[in-house]
Amino acid sequence: MNNKFLGTGVALITPFKSDLSIDYDALKAIVEFNIENGVEYLVISGTTAESVTITKQEKKDITAAIIEVNKGRVPLVLGIGGSNTAAIVEEIEGTDLSEIDAILSVSPYYTKPTQEGVYQHFKMISEASPVDILLYNVPGRTSKNVEPSTIIRLANDFDNIIGVKEAGNSTYQYLQLLKNKPEDFLVISGDDDLALGVTLAGGSGVISVIGQAFPKEFSEMIRLGLKGDAKAAYKFHFRLMDAIDYIFEENNPAGIKSVFEALNLCESHVRLPLVPASKALKEKIADFVKAF
């Protein structure tokens, strides 16, 4: 199994200044905070990074800044995905991936392809990619579920498709994947609320949103889950449960940015069409952080 992606990966935010330009000092501080507190790997330009409102040049600059701070200490995963298969292939071929350990590629959204269309889409990505690939299934955002049978078919057919970030919030789908996957294929939770249960059932850990704000506690919880120590792991889970609910109460990443604001690591600005968390939610989050 690809051990570099066992444990906790975090889907990094993109912090903004009040003028909505990127706050690179805050970004570097958040990266350092996560590495120092034990996360196993970092995910760049995922949904939580507001990747759909980031320009191509900003994406390059963000990636370069994270590589600079990381200095090879933990593996890096770069989000490259979308609904235009040819454009994704072009981006992969035009991106310097020498410091990137894998790409995370979301299934096509809006177009609603058939399962065969999804398979052919990822087949082209696999053939173009010089690094390993983590599939990303998030039907709540794409409006189309990638069925377990399609994921397993891709896992069996392409050596560089090494895992899936599964975020359908379906325990049954997780268990189907864990039951039928090839031995070395990674089933990674994309649902913070289900991450521990999935890990205890045989999953490989999580790509987390809340984990980047509480990296020490969250990554230790997942490590305990990988060891099968459910009792100790759930002590951490119960401490973090309310925060997980809060950050997804309105929209992501407004919630997690409010946590970072309460931690004094960055401001909570987001780019339209997202709006900042409401005053009431910010107050709940601040109270949680203060008491944690």
PDB file of C-alpha atoms in Angstrom:
ATOM      1  CA  MET A   1       0.000   0.000   0.000  1.00  0.00           C
ATOM      2  CA  ASN A   2       1.130   3.555  -0.708  1.00  0.00           C
ATOM      3  CA  ASN A   3       1.996   4.445   2.890  1.00  0.00           C
ATOM      4  CA  LYS A   4       2.643   8.127   2.177  1.00  0.00           C
ATOM      5  CA  PHE A   5      -1.133   8.645   2.005  1.00  0.00           C
ATOM      6  CA  LEU A   6      -2.041   6.710   5.144  1.00  0.00           C
ATOM      7  CA  GLY A   7      -3.374   8.958   7.878  1.00  0.00           C
ATOM      8  CA  THR A   8      -4.478  12.572   7.693  1.00  0.00           C
ATOM      9  CA  GLY A   9      -4.228  14.767   4.645  1.00  0.00           C
ATOM     10  CA  VAL A  10      -5.666  18.260   4.877  1.00  0.00           C
ATOM     11  CA  ALA A  11      -7.457  20.176   2.128  1.00  0.00           C
ATOM     12  CA  LEU A  12      -5.760  23.536   2.590  1.00  0.00           C
ATOM     13  CA  ILE A  13      -7.716  26.784   2.438  1.00  0.00           C
ATOM     14  CA  THR A  14      -6.601  29.797   0.419  1.00  0.00           C
ATOM     15  CA  PRO A  15      -6.450  32.726   2.871  1.00  0.00           C
ATOM     16  CA  PHE A  16      -7.344  36.148   1.477  1.00  0.00           C
ATOM     17  CA  LYS A  17      -6.641  39.707   2.554  1.00  0.00           C
ATOM     18  CA  SER A  18      -9.474  42.233   2.804  1.00  0.00           C
ATOM     19  CA  ASP A  19      -8.997  43.140  -0.874  1.00  0.00           C
ATOM     20  CA  LEU A  20      -9.381  39.412  -1.713  1.00  0.00           C
ATOM     21  CA  SER A  21      -5.787  39.062  -2.867  1.00  0.00           C
ATOM     22  CA  ILE A  22      -4.030  35.965  -1.571  1.00  0.00           C
ATOM     23  CA  ASP A  23      -2.462  36.256   1.865  1.00  0.00           C
ATOM     24  CA  TYR A  24       0.729  34.288   1.289  1.00  0.00           C
ATOM     25  CA  ASP A  25       2.083  34.952   4.774  1.00  0.00           C
ATOM     26  CA  ALA A  26      -1.025  33.387   6.303  1.00  0.00           C
ATOM     27  CA  LEU A  27      -0.882  30.487   3.841  1.00  0.00           C
ATOM     28  CA  LYS A  28       2.711  29.724   4.784  1.00  0.00           C
ATOM     29  CA  ALA A  29       1.864  29.949   8.489  1.00  0.00           C
ATOM     30  CA  ILE A  30      -1.026  27.484   8.066  1.00  0.00           C
ATOM     31  CA  VAL A  31       1.197  25.050   6.161  1.00  0.00           C
ATOM     32  CA  GLU A  32       3.853  25.235   8.881  1.00  0.00           C
ATOM     33  CA  PHE A  33       1.214  24.852  11.596  1.00  0.00           C
ATOM     34  CA  ASN A  34      -0.055  21.642  10.003  1.00  0.00           C
ATOM     35  CA  ILE A  35       3.353  20.095   9.375  1.00  0.00           C
ATOM     36  CA  GLU A  36       4.546  20.876  12.895  1.00  0.00           C
ATOM     37  CA  ASN A  37       1.411  19.314  14.357  1.00  0.00           C
ATOM     38  CA  GLY A  38       1.697  16.001  12.571  1.00  0.00           C
ATOM     39  CA  VAL A  39      -0.477  15.803   9.476  1.00  0.00           C
ATOM     40  CA  GLU A  40       0.761  13.192   7.029  1.00  0.00           C
ATOM     41  CA  TYR A  41       0.231  15.137   3.773  1.00  0.00           C
ATOM     42  CA  LEU A  42      -1.131  18.350   2.265  1.00  0.00           C
ATOM     43  CA  VAL A  43      -3.714  18.789  -0.485  1.00  0.00           C
ATOM     44  CA  ILE A  44      -3.383  21.891  -2.669  1.00  0.00           C
ATOM     45  CA  SER A  45      -6.155  23.438  -4.765  1.00  0.00           C
ATOM     46  CA  GLY A  46      -9.066  21.302  -3.626  1.00  0.00           C
ATOM     47  CA  THR A  47     -12.629  22.512  -3.180  1.00  0.00           C
ATOM     48  CA  THR A  48     -11.788  24.013   0.220  1.00  0.00           C
ATOM     49  CA  ALA A  49      -9.110  26.151  -1.447  1.00  0.00           C
ATOM     50  CA  GLU A  50     -11.863  27.885  -3.476  1.00  0.00           C
ATOM     51  CA  SER A  51     -10.164  26.505  -6.555  1.00  0.00           C
ATOM     52  CA  VAL A  52     -12.994  27.534  -8.878  1.00  0.00           C
ATOM     53  CA  THR A  53     -12.319  31.235  -8.163  1.00  0.00           C
ATOM     54  CA  ILE A  54      -8.522  30.982  -8.280  1.00  0.00           C
ATOM     55  CA  THR A  55      -6.789  32.035 -11.508  1.00  0.00           C
ATOM     56  CA  LYS A  56      -4.292  29.781 -13.302  1.00  0.00           C
ATOM     57  CA  GLN A  57      -1.427  32.053 -12.272  1.00  0.00           C
ATOM     58  CA  GLU A  58      -2.599  32.167  -8.661  1.00  0.00           C
ATOM     59  CA  LYS A  59      -2.739  28.366  -8.622  1.00  0.00           C
ATOM     60  CA  LYS A  60       0.881  28.217  -9.789  1.00  0.00           C
ATOM     61  CA  ASP A  61       1.926  30.798  -7.203  1.00  0.00           C
ATOM     62  CA  ILE A  62       0.059  29.035  -4.373  1.00  0.00           C
ATOM     63  CA  THR A  63       1.626  25.704  -5.305  1.00  0.00           C
ATOM     64  CA  ALA A  64       5.097  27.251  -5.422  1.00  0.00           C
ATOM     65  CA  ALA A  65       4.620  28.894  -2.022  1.00  0.00           C
ATOM     66  CA  ILE A  66       3.538  25.630  -0.399  1.00  0.00           C
ATOM     67  CA  ILE A  67       6.421  23.720  -1.980  1.00  0.00           C
ATOM     68  CA  GLU A  68       8.809  26.363  -0.648  1.00  0.00           C
ATOM     69  CA  VAL A  69       7.528  26.078   2.932  1.00  0.00           C
ATOM     70  CA  ASN A  70       7.181  22.310   2.876  1.00  0.00           C
ATOM     71  CA  LYS A  71      10.797  21.671   1.836  1.00  0.00           C
ATOM     72  CA  GLY A  72       9.975  18.049   1.063  1.00  0.00           C
ATOM     73  CA  ARG A  73       8.857  17.257   4.602  1.00  0.00           C
ATOM     74  CA  VAL A  74       5.441  15.778   3.768  1.00  0.00           C
ATOM     75  CA  PRO A  75       3.887  14.514   0.525  1.00  0.00           C
ATOM     76  CA  LEU A  76       1.930  16.987  -1.593  1.00  0.00           C
ATOM     77  CA  VAL A  77      -1.259  16.317  -3.567  1.00  0.00           C
ATOM     78  CA  LEU A  78      -2.400  18.790  -6.231  1.00  0.00           C
ATOM     79  CA  GLY A  79      -6.003  19.134  -7.354  1.00  0.00           C
ATOM     80  CA  ILE A  80      -6.374  18.901 -11.130  1.00  0.00           C
ATOM     81  CA  GLY A  81      -9.882  18.032 -12.234  1.00  0.00           C
ATOM     82  CA  GLY A  82     -13.072  19.204 -13.846  1.00  0.00           C
ATOM     83  CA  SER A  83     -15.537  18.492 -16.614  1.00  0.00           C
ATOM     84  CA  ASN A  84     -13.412  19.144 -19.705  1.00  0.00           C
ATOM     85  CA  THR A  85     -11.304  16.009 -20.099  1.00  0.00           C
ATOM     86  CA  ALA A  86      -9.040  17.460 -22.788  1.00  0.00           C
ATOM     87  CA  ALA A  87      -8.371  20.589 -20.716  1.00  0.00           C
ATOM     88  CA  ILE A  88      -7.433  18.478 -17.684  1.00  0.00           C
ATOM     89  CA  VAL A  89      -4.997  16.451 -19.773  1.00  0.00           C
ATOM     90  CA  GLU A  90      -3.542  19.707 -21.108  1.00  0.00           C
ATOM     91  CA  GLU A  91      -3.106  21.064 -17.573  1.00  0.00           C
ATOM     92  CA  ILE A  92      -1.419  17.880 -16.385  1.00  0.00           C
ATOM     93  CA  GLU A  93       0.972  17.923 -19.322  1.00  0.00           C
ATOM     94  CA  GLY A  94       1.700  21.629 -18.802  1.00  0.00           C
ATOM     95  CA  THR A  95       2.299  21.498 -15.039  1.00  0.00           C
ATOM     96  CA  ASP A  96       5.625  20.870 -13.333  1.00  0.00           C
ATOM     97  CA  LEU A  97       4.777  17.923 -11.095  1.00  0.00           C
ATOM     98  CA  SER A  98       8.337  17.195  -9.984  1.00  0.00           C
ATOM     99  CA  GLU A  99       7.534  18.188  -6.370  1.00  0.00           C
ATOM    100  CA  ILE A 100       4.022  16.688  -6.408  1.00  0.00           C
ATOM    101  CA  ASP A 101       3.399  13.149  -5.168  1.00  0.00           C
ATOM    102  CA  ALA A 102      -0.109  12.683  -6.608  1.00  0.00           C
ATOM    103  CA  ILE A 103      -2.959  14.559  -8.199  1.00  0.00           C
ATOM    104  CA  LEU A 104      -6.490  14.610  -6.815  1.00  0.00           C
ATOM    105  CA  SER A 105      -8.995  14.612  -9.650  1.00  0.00           C
ATOM    106  CA  VAL A 106     -12.685  15.230  -9.063  1.00  0.00           C
ATOM    107  CA  SER A 107     -15.205  13.414 -11.213  1.00  0.00           C
ATOM    108  CA  PRO A 108     -16.872  15.525 -13.910  1.00  0.00           C
ATOM    109  CA  TYR A 109     -19.489  17.918 -12.589  1.00  0.00           C
ATOM    110  CA  TYR A 110     -22.516  19.548 -14.244  1.00  0.00           C
ATOM    111  CA  THR A 111     -22.292  17.403 -17.397  1.00  0.00           C
ATOM    112  CA  LYS A 112     -23.581  14.256 -15.613  1.00  0.00           C
ATOM    113  CA  PRO A 113     -21.810  11.607 -17.735  1.00  0.00           C
ATOM    114  CA  THR A 114     -22.688   7.924 -17.600  1.00  0.00           C
ATOM    115  CA  GLN A 115     -20.478   5.547 -15.637  1.00  0.00           C
ATOM    116  CA  GLU A 116     -18.749   4.633 -18.906  1.00  0.00           C
ATOM    117  CA  GLY A 117     -18.119   8.307 -19.550  1.00  0.00           C
ATOM    118  CA  VAL A 118     -16.562   8.663 -16.087  1.00  0.00           C
ATOM    119  CA  TYR A 119     -14.388   5.618 -16.768  1.00  0.00           C
ATOM    120  CA  GLN A 120     -13.154   6.970 -20.101  1.00  0.00           C
ATOM    121  CA  HIS A 121     -12.522  10.391 -18.532  1.00  0.00           C
ATOM    122  CA  PHE A 122     -10.237   8.928 -15.873  1.00  0.00           C
ATOM    123  CA  LYS A 123      -8.635   6.562 -18.384  1.00  0.00           C
ATOM    124  CA  MET A 124      -7.372   9.597 -20.326  1.00  0.00           C
ATOM    125  CA  ILE A 125      -6.170  11.267 -17.141  1.00  0.00           C
ATOM    126  CA  SER A 126      -4.356   8.107 -16.082  1.00  0.00           C
ATOM    127  CA  GLU A 127      -2.610   7.828 -19.435  1.00  0.00           C
ATOM    128  CA  ALA A 128      -1.504  11.500 -19.249  1.00  0.00           C
ATOM    129  CA  SER A 129      -0.343  11.650 -15.639  1.00  0.00           C
ATOM    130  CA  PRO A 130       3.308  11.073 -14.700  1.00  0.00           C
ATOM    131  CA  VAL A 131       2.336  10.843 -11.006  1.00  0.00           C
ATOM    132  CA  ASP A 132      -0.163   8.807  -9.024  1.00  0.00           C
ATOM    133  CA  ILE A 133      -3.850   9.704  -9.059  1.00  0.00           C
ATOM    134  CA  LEU A 134      -6.431   9.869  -6.291  1.00  0.00           C
ATOM    135  CA  LEU A 135      -9.979   9.867  -7.626  1.00  0.00           C
ATOM    136  CA  TYR A 136     -12.416  12.244  -5.924  1.00  0.00           C
ATOM    137  CA  ASN A 137     -16.083  11.325  -5.692  1.00  0.00           C
ATOM    138  CA  VAL A 138     -18.288  14.043  -4.199  1.00  0.00           C
ATOM    139  CA  PRO A 139     -21.792  13.617  -5.652  1.00  0.00           C
ATOM    140  CA  GLY A 140     -23.233  16.396  -3.485  1.00  0.00           C
ATOM    141  CA  ARG A 141     -21.169  18.837  -5.568  1.00  0.00           C
ATOM    142  CA  THR A 142     -20.963  17.060  -8.937  1.00  0.00           C
ATOM    143  CA  SER A 143     -24.608  15.847  -8.981  1.00  0.00           C
ATOM    144  CA  LYS A 144     -23.395  12.453 -10.227  1.00  0.00           C
ATOM    145  CA  ASN A 145     -22.236   9.565  -8.054  1.00  0.00           C
ATOM    146  CA  VAL A 146     -19.291   7.498  -9.229  1.00  0.00           C
ATOM    147  CA  GLU A 147     -20.520   4.005  -8.487  1.00  0.00           C
ATOM    148  CA  PRO A 148     -18.269   1.664  -6.469  1.00  0.00           C
ATOM    149  CA  SER A 149     -18.130  -0.704  -9.443  1.00  0.00           C
ATOM    150  CA  THR A 150     -16.656   2.091 -11.611  1.00  0.00           C
ATOM    151  CA  ILE A 151     -14.085   3.005  -8.958  1.00  0.00           C
ATOM    152  CA  ILE A 152     -13.052  -0.643  -8.552  1.00  0.00           C
ATOM    153  CA  ARG A 153     -12.843  -1.065 -12.335  1.00  0.00           C
ATOM    154  CA  LEU A 154     -10.498   1.938 -12.569  1.00  0.00           C
ATOM    155  CA  ALA A 155      -8.463   0.650  -9.627  1.00  0.00           C
ATOM    156  CA  ASN A 156      -7.969  -2.716 -11.323  1.00  0.00           C
ATOM    157  CA  ASP A 157      -7.209  -1.324 -14.778  1.00  0.00           C
ATOM    158  CA  PHE A 158      -4.713   1.482 -14.046  1.00  0.00           C
ATOM    159  CA  ASP A 159      -1.686   1.118 -11.792  1.00  0.00           C
ATOM    160  CA  ASN A 160      -1.325   4.846 -11.190  1.00  0.00           C
ATOM    161  CA  ILE A 161      -4.904   5.190  -9.891  1.00  0.00           C
ATOM    162  CA  ILE A 162      -4.003   4.359  -6.315  1.00  0.00           C
ATOM    163  CA  GLY A 163      -7.006   5.487  -4.304  1.00  0.00           C
ATOM    164  CA  VAL A 164     -10.228   7.422  -3.963  1.00  0.00           C
ATOM    165  CA  LYS A 165     -11.273  10.303  -1.789  1.00  0.00           C
ATOM    166  CA  GLU A 166     -14.848   9.205  -1.206  1.00  0.00           C
ATOM    167  CA  ALA A 167     -17.158  12.004  -0.044  1.00  0.00           C
ATOM    168  CA  GLY A 168     -20.661  10.743  -0.703  1.00  0.00           C
ATOM    169  CA  ASN A 169     -21.463  10.631   3.029  1.00  0.00           C
ATOM    170  CA  SER A 170     -22.747   7.084   2.484  1.00  0.00           C
ATOM    171  CA  THR A 171     -21.586   4.429   4.929  1.00  0.00           C
ATOM    172  CA  TYR A 172     -22.919   1.735   2.594  1.00  0.00           C
ATOM    173  CA  GLN A 173     -20.821   3.008  -0.324  1.00  0.00           C
ATOM    174  CA  TYR A 174     -17.702   3.137   1.861  1.00  0.00           C
ATOM    175  CA  LEU A 175     -18.271  -0.460   2.910  1.00  0.00           C
ATOM    176  CA  GLN A 176     -18.812  -1.590  -0.682  1.00  0.00           C
ATOM    177  CA  LEU A 177     -15.474  -0.017  -1.628  1.00  0.00           C
ATOM    178  CA  LEU A 178     -13.658  -1.542   1.345  1.00  0.00           C
ATOM    179  CA  LYS A 179     -15.170  -4.955   0.637  1.00  0.00           C
ATOM    180  CA  ASN A 180     -14.339  -5.073  -3.076  1.00  0.00           C
ATOM    181  CA  LYS A 181     -11.211  -2.953  -3.568  1.00  0.00           C
ATOM    182  CA  PRO A 182      -7.815  -4.357  -4.616  1.00  0.00           C
ATOM    183  CA  GLU A 183      -5.619  -4.966  -1.589  1.00  0.00           C
ATOM    184  CA  ASP A 184      -3.354  -1.928  -2.016  1.00  0.00           C
ATOM    185  CA  PHE A 185      -6.062   0.533  -3.133  1.00  0.00           C
ATOM    186  CA  LEU A 186      -6.633   3.453  -0.744  1.00  0.00           C
ATOM    187  CA  VAL A 187     -10.149   4.319   0.420  1.00  0.00           C
ATOM    188  CA  ILE A 188      -9.769   7.792   1.916  1.00  0.00           C
ATOM    189  CA  SER A 189     -12.643   9.501   3.689  1.00  0.00           C
ATOM    190  CA  GLY A 190     -13.676  12.902   2.398  1.00  0.00           C
ATOM    191  CA  ASP A 191     -16.327  13.217   5.104  1.00  0.00           C
ATOM    192  CA  ASP A 192     -14.939  14.533   8.379  1.00  0.00           C
ATOM    193  CA  ASP A 193     -17.884  13.204  10.361  1.00  0.00           C
ATOM    194  CA  LEU A 194     -17.401   9.642   9.043  1.00  0.00           C
ATOM    195  CA  ALA A 195     -13.599   9.610   8.851  1.00  0.00           C
ATOM    196  CA  LEU A 196     -12.912   7.702  12.049  1.00  0.00           C
ATOM    197  CA  GLY A 197     -15.541   5.041  11.384  1.00  0.00           C
ATOM    198  CA  VAL A 198     -14.255   4.530   7.844  1.00  0.00           C
ATOM    199  CA  THR A 199     -10.682   4.251   9.103  1.00  0.00           C
ATOM    200  CA  LEU A 200     -11.667   1.695  11.744  1.00  0.00           C
ATOM    201  CA  ALA A 201     -13.498  -0.311   9.061  1.00  0.00           C
ATOM    202  CA  GLY A 202     -10.309  -0.596   6.995  1.00  0.00           C
ATOM    203  CA  GLY A 203      -9.990   2.786   5.318  1.00  0.00           C
ATOM    204  CA  SER A 204      -6.686   4.572   4.820  1.00  0.00           C
ATOM    205  CA  GLY A 205      -7.550   7.767   6.683  1.00  0.00           C
ATOM    206  CA  VAL A 206      -8.933  11.094   5.548  1.00  0.00           C
ATOM    207  CA  ILE A 207      -8.502  14.207   3.482  1.00  0.00           C
ATOM    208  CA  SER A 208      -9.945  16.588   6.016  1.00  0.00           C
ATOM    209  CA  VAL A 209     -11.218  20.142   6.252  1.00  0.00           C
ATOM    210  CA  ILE A 210     -11.425  20.483  10.044  1.00  0.00           C
ATOM    211  CA  GLY A 211      -8.101  18.671  10.465  1.00  0.00           C
ATOM    212  CA  GLN A 212      -6.119  21.703   9.270  1.00  0.00           C
ATOM    213  CA  ALA A 213      -7.421  23.782  12.201  1.00  0.00           C
ATOM    214  CA  PHE A 214      -6.874  21.072  14.827  1.00  0.00           C
ATOM    215  CA  PRO A 215      -4.086  19.063  13.186  1.00  0.00           C
ATOM    216  CA  LYS A 216      -2.546  17.605  16.334  1.00  0.00           C
ATOM    217  CA  GLU A 217      -5.791  16.182  17.677  1.00  0.00           C
ATOM    218  CA  PHE A 218      -7.332  15.145  14.366  1.00  0.00           C
ATOM    219  CA  SER A 219      -4.252  13.391  13.010  1.00  0.00           C
ATOM    220  CA  GLU A 220      -3.751  11.568  16.308  1.00  0.00           C
ATOM    221  CA  MET A 221      -7.380  10.417  16.173  1.00  0.00           C
ATOM    222  CA  ILE A 222      -6.839   8.935  12.716  1.00  0.00           C
ATOM    223  CA  ARG A 223      -3.547   7.291  13.725  1.00  0.00           C
ATOM    224  CA  LEU A 224      -5.354   5.626  16.621  1.00  0.00           C
ATOM    225  CA  GLY A 225      -8.064   4.542  14.169  1.00  0.00           C
ATOM    226  CA  LEU A 226      -5.469   2.971  11.877  1.00  0.00           C
ATOM    227  CA  LYS A 227      -4.202   1.014  14.898  1.00  0.00           C
ATOM    228  CA  GLY A 228      -7.733  -0.126  15.705  1.00  0.00           C
ATOM    229  CA  ASP A 229      -7.842   1.692  19.053  1.00  0.00           C
ATOM    230  CA  ALA A 230     -11.438   2.819  18.800  1.00  0.00           C
ATOM    231  CA  LYS A 231     -11.906   3.795  22.441  1.00  0.00           C
ATOM    232  CA  ALA A 232      -8.983   6.221  22.497  1.00  0.00           C
ATOM    233  CA  ALA A 233      -9.766   7.546  19.020  1.00  0.00           C
ATOM    234  CA  TYR A 234     -13.383   8.343  19.805  1.00  0.00           C
ATOM    235  CA  LYS A 235     -12.301  10.561  22.706  1.00  0.00           C
ATOM    236  CA  PHE A 236     -10.829  12.893  20.087  1.00  0.00           C
ATOM    237  CA  HIS A 237     -13.836  12.468  17.801  1.00  0.00           C
ATOM    238  CA  PHE A 238     -16.246  13.541  20.515  1.00  0.00           C
ATOM    239  CA  ARG A 239     -14.131  16.637  21.254  1.00  0.00           C
ATOM    240  CA  LEU A 240     -14.229  17.664  17.580  1.00  0.00           C
ATOM    241  CA  MET A 241     -17.819  16.740  16.686  1.00  0.00           C
ATOM    242  CA  ASP A 242     -19.376  20.163  17.218  1.00  0.00           C
ATOM    243  CA  ALA A 243     -16.658  21.911  15.215  1.00  0.00           C
ATOM    244  CA  ILE A 244     -17.222  19.537  12.291  1.00  0.00           C
ATOM    245  CA  ASP A 245     -20.926  20.420  12.317  1.00  0.00           C
ATOM    246  CA  TYR A 246     -20.230  24.148  12.570  1.00  0.00           C
ATOM    247  CA  ILE A 247     -17.824  24.414   9.643  1.00  0.00           C
ATOM    248  CA  PHE A 248     -20.324  22.864   7.220  1.00  0.00           C
ATOM    249  CA  GLU A 249     -23.399  24.614   8.644  1.00  0.00           C
ATOM    250  CA  GLU A 250     -23.430  27.370   6.009  1.00  0.00           C
ATOM    251  CA  ASN A 251     -20.758  26.829   3.382  1.00  0.00           C
ATOM    252  CA  ASN A 252     -17.248  25.510   3.015  1.00  0.00           C
ATOM    253  CA  PRO A 253     -14.727  27.150   3.402  1.00  0.00           C
ATOM    254  CA  ALA A 254     -16.409  30.087   5.169  1.00  0.00           C
ATOM    255  CA  GLY A 255     -16.777  27.923   8.265  1.00  0.00           C
ATOM    256  CA  ILE A 256     -13.206  26.686   8.461  1.00  0.00           C
ATOM    257  CA  LYS A 257     -11.903  30.183   7.708  1.00  0.00           C
ATOM    258  CA  SER A 258     -13.862  31.427  10.719  1.00  0.00           C
ATOM    259  CA  VAL A 259     -12.075  28.799  12.818  1.00  0.00           C
ATOM    260  CA  PHE A 260      -8.727  30.063  11.542  1.00  0.00           C
ATOM    261  CA  GLU A 261      -9.796  33.628  12.315  1.00  0.00           C
ATOM    262  CA  ALA A 262     -10.579  32.570  15.886  1.00  0.00           C
ATOM    263  CA  LEU A 263      -7.136  30.940  16.027  1.00  0.00           C
ATOM    264  CA  ASN A 264      -5.561  34.201  14.744  1.00  0.00           C
ATOM    265  CA  LEU A 265      -4.011  32.422  11.754  1.00  0.00           C
ATOM    266  CA  CYS A 266      -5.846  34.291   8.996  1.00  0.00           C
ATOM    267  CA  GLU A 267      -8.876  36.448   8.244  1.00  0.00           C
ATOM    268  CA  SER A 268     -12.140  34.900   7.130  1.00  0.00           C
ATOM    269  CA  HIS A 269     -12.622  36.519   3.707  1.00  0.00           C
ATOM    270  CA  VAL A 270     -14.006  34.404   0.857  1.00  0.00           C
ATOM    271  CA  ARG A 271     -14.561  35.180  -2.810  1.00  0.00           C
ATOM    272  CA  LEU A 272     -18.026  35.461  -4.341  1.00  0.00           C
ATOM    273  CA  PRO A 273     -20.312  33.672  -4.860  1.00  0.00           C
ATOM    274  CA  LEU A 274     -19.417  32.523  -1.345  1.00  0.00           C
ATOM    275  CA  VAL A 275     -20.015  34.904   1.536  1.00  0.00           C
ATOM    276  CA  PRO A 276     -18.479  34.912   5.019  1.00  0.00           C
ATOM    277  CA  ALA A 277     -20.049  32.985   7.864  1.00  0.00           C
ATOM    278  CA  SER A 278     -22.897  34.714   9.646  1.00  0.00           C
ATOM    279  CA  LYS A 279     -22.298  36.567  12.900  1.00  0.00           C
ATOM    280  CA  ALA A 280     -24.163  33.868  14.836  1.00  0.00           C
ATOM    281  CA  LEU A 281     -22.040  31.092  13.371  1.00  0.00           C
ATOM    282  CA  LYS A 282     -18.819  33.013  13.958  1.00  0.00           C
ATOM    283  CA  GLU A 283     -19.783  33.432  17.599  1.00  0.00           C
ATOM    284  CA  LYS A 284     -20.413  29.691  18.009  1.00  0.00           C
ATOM    285  CA  ILE A 285     -17.092  28.900  16.374  1.00  0.00           C
ATOM    286  CA  ALA A 286     -15.204  31.431  18.499  1.00  0.00           C
ATOM    287  CA  ASP A 287     -16.749  29.989  21.659  1.00  0.00           C
ATOM    288  CA  PHE A 288     -15.729  26.473  20.599  1.00  0.00           C
ATOM    289  CA  VAL A 289     -12.150  27.486  19.865  1.00  0.00           C
ATOM    290  CA  LYS A 290     -11.882  29.354  23.163  1.00  0.00           C
ATOM    291  CA  ALA A 291     -13.100  26.320  25.108  1.00  0.00           C
ATOM    292  CA  PHE A 292     -11.184  23.673  23.150  1.00  0.00           C
TER     293      PHE A 292
END
